[in-house]
Short mmCIF file of N, CA and C in Angstrom, two decimals:
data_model
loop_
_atom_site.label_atom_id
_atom_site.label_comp_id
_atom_site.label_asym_id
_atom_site.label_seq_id
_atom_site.Cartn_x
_atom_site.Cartn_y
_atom_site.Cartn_z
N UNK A 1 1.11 0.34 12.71
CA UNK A 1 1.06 -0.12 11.33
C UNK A 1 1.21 1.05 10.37
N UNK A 2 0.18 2.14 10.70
CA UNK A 2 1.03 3.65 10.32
C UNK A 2 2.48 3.74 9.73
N UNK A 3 2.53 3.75 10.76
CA UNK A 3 4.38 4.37 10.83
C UNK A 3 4.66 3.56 9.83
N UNK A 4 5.06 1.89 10.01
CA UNK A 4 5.48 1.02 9.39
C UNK A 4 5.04 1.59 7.91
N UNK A 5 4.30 2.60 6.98
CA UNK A 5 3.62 2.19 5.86
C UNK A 5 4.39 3.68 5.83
N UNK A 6 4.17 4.71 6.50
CA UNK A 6 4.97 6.31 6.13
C UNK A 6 6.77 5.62 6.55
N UNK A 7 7.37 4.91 6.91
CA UNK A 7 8.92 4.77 7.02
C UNK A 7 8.91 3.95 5.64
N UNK A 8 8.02 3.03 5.31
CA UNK A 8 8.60 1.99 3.60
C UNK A 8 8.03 3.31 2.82
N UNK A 9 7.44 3.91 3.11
CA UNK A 9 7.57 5.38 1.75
C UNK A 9 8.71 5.97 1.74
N UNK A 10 8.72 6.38 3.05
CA UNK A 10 10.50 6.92 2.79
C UNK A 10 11.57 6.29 2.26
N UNK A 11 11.54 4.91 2.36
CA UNK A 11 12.74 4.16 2.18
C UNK A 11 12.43 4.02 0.78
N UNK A 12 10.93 3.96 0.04
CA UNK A 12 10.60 3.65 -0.94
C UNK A 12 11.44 5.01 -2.00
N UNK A 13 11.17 6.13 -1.39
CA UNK A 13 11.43 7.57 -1.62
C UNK A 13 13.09 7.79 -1.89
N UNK A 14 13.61 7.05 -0.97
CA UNK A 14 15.21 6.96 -1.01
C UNK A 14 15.56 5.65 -2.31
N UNK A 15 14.85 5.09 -2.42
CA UNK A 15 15.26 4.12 -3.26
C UNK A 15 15.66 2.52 -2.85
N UNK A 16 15.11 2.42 -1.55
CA UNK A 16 15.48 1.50 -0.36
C UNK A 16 14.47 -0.02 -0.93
N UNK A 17 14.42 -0.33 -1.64
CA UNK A 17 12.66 -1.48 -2.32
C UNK A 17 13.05 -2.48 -1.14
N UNK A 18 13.77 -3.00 -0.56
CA UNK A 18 14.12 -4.09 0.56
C UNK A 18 13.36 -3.91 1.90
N UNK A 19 14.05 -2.74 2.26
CA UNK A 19 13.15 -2.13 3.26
C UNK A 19 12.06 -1.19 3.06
N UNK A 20 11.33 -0.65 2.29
CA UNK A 20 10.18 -0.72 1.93
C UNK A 20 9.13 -1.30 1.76
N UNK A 21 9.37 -2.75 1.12
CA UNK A 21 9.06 -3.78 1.17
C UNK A 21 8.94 -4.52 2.90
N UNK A 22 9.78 -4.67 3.43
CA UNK A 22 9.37 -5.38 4.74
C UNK A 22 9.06 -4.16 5.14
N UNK A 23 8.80 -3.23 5.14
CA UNK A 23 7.90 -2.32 6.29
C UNK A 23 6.52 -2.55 6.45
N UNK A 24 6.40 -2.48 4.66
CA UNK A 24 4.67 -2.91 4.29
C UNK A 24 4.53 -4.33 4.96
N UNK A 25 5.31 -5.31 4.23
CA UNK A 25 4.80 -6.36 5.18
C UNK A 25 4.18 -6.10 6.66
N UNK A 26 5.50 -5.55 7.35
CA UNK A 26 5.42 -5.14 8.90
C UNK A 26 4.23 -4.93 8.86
N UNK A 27 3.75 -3.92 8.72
CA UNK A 27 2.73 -3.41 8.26
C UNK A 27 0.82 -4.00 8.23
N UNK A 28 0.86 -4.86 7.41
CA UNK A 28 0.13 -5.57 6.39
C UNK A 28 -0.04 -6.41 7.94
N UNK A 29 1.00 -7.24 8.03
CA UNK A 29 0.68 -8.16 9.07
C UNK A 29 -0.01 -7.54 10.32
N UNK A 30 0.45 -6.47 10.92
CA UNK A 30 -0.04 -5.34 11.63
C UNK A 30 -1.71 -5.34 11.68
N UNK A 31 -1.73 -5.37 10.99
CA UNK A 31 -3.27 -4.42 10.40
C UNK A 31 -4.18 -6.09 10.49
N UNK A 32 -3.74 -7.30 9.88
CA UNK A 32 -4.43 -8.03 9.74
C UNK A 32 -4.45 -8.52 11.11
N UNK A 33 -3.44 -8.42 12.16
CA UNK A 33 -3.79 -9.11 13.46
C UNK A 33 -4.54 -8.33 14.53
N UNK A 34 -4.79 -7.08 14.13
CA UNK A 34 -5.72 -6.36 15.19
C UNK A 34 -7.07 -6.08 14.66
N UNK A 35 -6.68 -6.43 13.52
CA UNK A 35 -8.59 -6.18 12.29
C UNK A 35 -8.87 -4.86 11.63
N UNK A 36 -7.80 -4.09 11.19
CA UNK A 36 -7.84 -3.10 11.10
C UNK A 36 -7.79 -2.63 9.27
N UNK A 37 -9.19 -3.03 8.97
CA UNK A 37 -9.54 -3.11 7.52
C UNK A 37 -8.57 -1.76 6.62
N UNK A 38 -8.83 -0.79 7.44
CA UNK A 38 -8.53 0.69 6.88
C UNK A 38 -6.61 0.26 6.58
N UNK A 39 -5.97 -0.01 7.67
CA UNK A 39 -4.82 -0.70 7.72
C UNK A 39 -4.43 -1.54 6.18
N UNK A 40 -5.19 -2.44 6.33
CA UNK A 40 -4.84 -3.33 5.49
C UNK A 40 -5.06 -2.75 4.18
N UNK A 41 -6.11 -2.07 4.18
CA UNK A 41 -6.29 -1.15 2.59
C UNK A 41 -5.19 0.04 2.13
N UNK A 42 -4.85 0.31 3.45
CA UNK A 42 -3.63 1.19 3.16
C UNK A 42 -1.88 0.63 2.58
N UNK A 43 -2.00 -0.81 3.16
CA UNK A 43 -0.75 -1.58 3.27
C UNK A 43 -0.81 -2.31 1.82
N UNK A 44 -1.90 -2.27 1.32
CA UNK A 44 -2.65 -2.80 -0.21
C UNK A 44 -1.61 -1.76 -1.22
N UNK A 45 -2.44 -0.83 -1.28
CA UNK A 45 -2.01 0.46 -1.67
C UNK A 45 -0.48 1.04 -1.76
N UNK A 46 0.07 0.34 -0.92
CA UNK A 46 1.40 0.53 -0.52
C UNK A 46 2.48 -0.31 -1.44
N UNK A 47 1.63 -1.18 -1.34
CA UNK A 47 2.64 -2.72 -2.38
C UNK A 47 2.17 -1.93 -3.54
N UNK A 48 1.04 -1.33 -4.25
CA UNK A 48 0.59 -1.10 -5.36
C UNK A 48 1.63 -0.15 -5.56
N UNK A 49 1.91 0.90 -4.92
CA UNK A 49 3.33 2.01 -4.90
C UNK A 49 4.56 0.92 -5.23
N UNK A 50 4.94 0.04 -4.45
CA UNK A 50 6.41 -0.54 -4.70
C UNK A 50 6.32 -1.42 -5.83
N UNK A 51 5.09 -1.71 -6.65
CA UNK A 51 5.38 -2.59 -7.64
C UNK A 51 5.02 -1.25 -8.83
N UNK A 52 4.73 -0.12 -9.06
CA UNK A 52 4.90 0.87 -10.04
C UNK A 52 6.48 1.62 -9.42
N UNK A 53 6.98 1.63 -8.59
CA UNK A 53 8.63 2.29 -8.36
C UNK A 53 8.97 0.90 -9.03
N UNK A 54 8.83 -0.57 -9.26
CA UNK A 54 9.49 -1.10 -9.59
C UNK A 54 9.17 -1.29 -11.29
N UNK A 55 8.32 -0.36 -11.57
CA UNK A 55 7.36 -0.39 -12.90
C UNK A 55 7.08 -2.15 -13.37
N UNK A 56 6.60 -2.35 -12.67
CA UNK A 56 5.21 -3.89 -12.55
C UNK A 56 4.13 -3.34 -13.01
N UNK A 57 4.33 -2.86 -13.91
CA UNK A 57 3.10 -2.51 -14.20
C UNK A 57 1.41 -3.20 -13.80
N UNK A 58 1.52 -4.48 -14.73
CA UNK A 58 0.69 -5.28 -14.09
C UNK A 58 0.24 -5.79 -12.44
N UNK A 59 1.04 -5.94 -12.02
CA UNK A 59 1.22 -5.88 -10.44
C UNK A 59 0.76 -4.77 -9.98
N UNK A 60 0.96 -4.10 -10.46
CA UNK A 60 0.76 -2.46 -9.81
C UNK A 60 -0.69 -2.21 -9.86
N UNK A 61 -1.41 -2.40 -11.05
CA UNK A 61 -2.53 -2.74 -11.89
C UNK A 61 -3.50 -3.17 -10.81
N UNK A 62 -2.74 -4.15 -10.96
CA UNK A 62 -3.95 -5.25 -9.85
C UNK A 62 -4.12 -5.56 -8.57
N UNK A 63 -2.75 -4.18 -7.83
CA UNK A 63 -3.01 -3.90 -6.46
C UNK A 63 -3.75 -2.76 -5.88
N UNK A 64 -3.44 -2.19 -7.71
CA UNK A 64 -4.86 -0.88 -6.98
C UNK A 64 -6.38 -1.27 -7.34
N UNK A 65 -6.31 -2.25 -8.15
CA UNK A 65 -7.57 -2.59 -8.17
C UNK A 65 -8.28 -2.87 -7.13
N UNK A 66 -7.37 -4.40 -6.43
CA UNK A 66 -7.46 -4.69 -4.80
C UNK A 66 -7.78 -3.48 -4.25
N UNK A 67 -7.15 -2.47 -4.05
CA UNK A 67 -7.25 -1.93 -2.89
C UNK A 67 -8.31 -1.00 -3.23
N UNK A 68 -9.22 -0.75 -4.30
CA UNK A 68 -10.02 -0.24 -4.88
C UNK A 68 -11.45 -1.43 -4.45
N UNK A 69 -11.07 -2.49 -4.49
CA UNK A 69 -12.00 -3.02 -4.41
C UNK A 69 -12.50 -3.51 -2.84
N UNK A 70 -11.16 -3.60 -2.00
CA UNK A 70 -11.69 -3.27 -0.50
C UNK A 70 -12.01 -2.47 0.18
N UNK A 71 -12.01 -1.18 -0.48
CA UNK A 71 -12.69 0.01 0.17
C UNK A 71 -14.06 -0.05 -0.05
N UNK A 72 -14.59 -0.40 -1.52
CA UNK A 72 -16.18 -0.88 -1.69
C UNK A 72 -16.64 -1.35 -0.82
N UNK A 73 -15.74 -3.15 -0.29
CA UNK A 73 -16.37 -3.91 0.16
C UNK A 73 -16.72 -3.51 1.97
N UNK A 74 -16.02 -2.48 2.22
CA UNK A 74 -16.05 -1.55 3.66
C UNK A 74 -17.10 -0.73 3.43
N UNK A 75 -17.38 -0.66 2.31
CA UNK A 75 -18.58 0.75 2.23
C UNK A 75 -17.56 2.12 2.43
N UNK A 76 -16.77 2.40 2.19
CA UNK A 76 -15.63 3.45 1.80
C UNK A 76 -16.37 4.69 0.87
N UNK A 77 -16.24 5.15 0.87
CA UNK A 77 -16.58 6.84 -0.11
C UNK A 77 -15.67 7.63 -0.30
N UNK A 78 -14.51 7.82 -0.59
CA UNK A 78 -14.05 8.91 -1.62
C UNK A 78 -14.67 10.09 -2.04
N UNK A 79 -13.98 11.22 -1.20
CA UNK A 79 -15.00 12.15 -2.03
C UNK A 79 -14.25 12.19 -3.82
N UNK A 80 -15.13 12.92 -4.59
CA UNK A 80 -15.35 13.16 -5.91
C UNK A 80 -13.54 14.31 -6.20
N UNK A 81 -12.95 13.78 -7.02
CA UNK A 81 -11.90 14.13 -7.68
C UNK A 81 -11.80 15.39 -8.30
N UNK A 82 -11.37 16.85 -8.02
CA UNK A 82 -11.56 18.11 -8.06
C UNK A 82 -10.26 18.62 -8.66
#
């Protein structure tokens, strides 16, 4: 599910939004069929990237929120911003 999320960056990186897009899916689905919370928060995060390359703002908005808000719900910590 990895891979799948660093190859739609690249493609994201090249300008590829098609296949970027189904990678994350790839991805996303990945993560949700083996239970792999960290996965899925990453694949979150990922759509939040392809909807600001597509400047969605709003979309973008409210996928980092999501993915802001499932790291809470994991008990997640971040260290402090330096």
């Amino acid at each position: 599910a990895y891979t799948s999320i660093t190859a739609g960056s690249l493609a994201l990186h090249d300008n590829n939004v098609q296949e970027a897009r189904a990678l994350y899916q790839e991805s996303l689905s990945l993560s949700q069929q083996v239970g792999d919370k960290w996965g899925v928060i990453a694949a979150v995060g990922a759509f939040a990237d392809l909807a600001r390359h597509e400047k969605d703002w709003p979309r973008a908005a409210q996928l980092y929120a999501g993915e802001k808000a499932l790291q809470n719900a994991i008990g997640a910590v971040l260290p402090p911003f330096k």
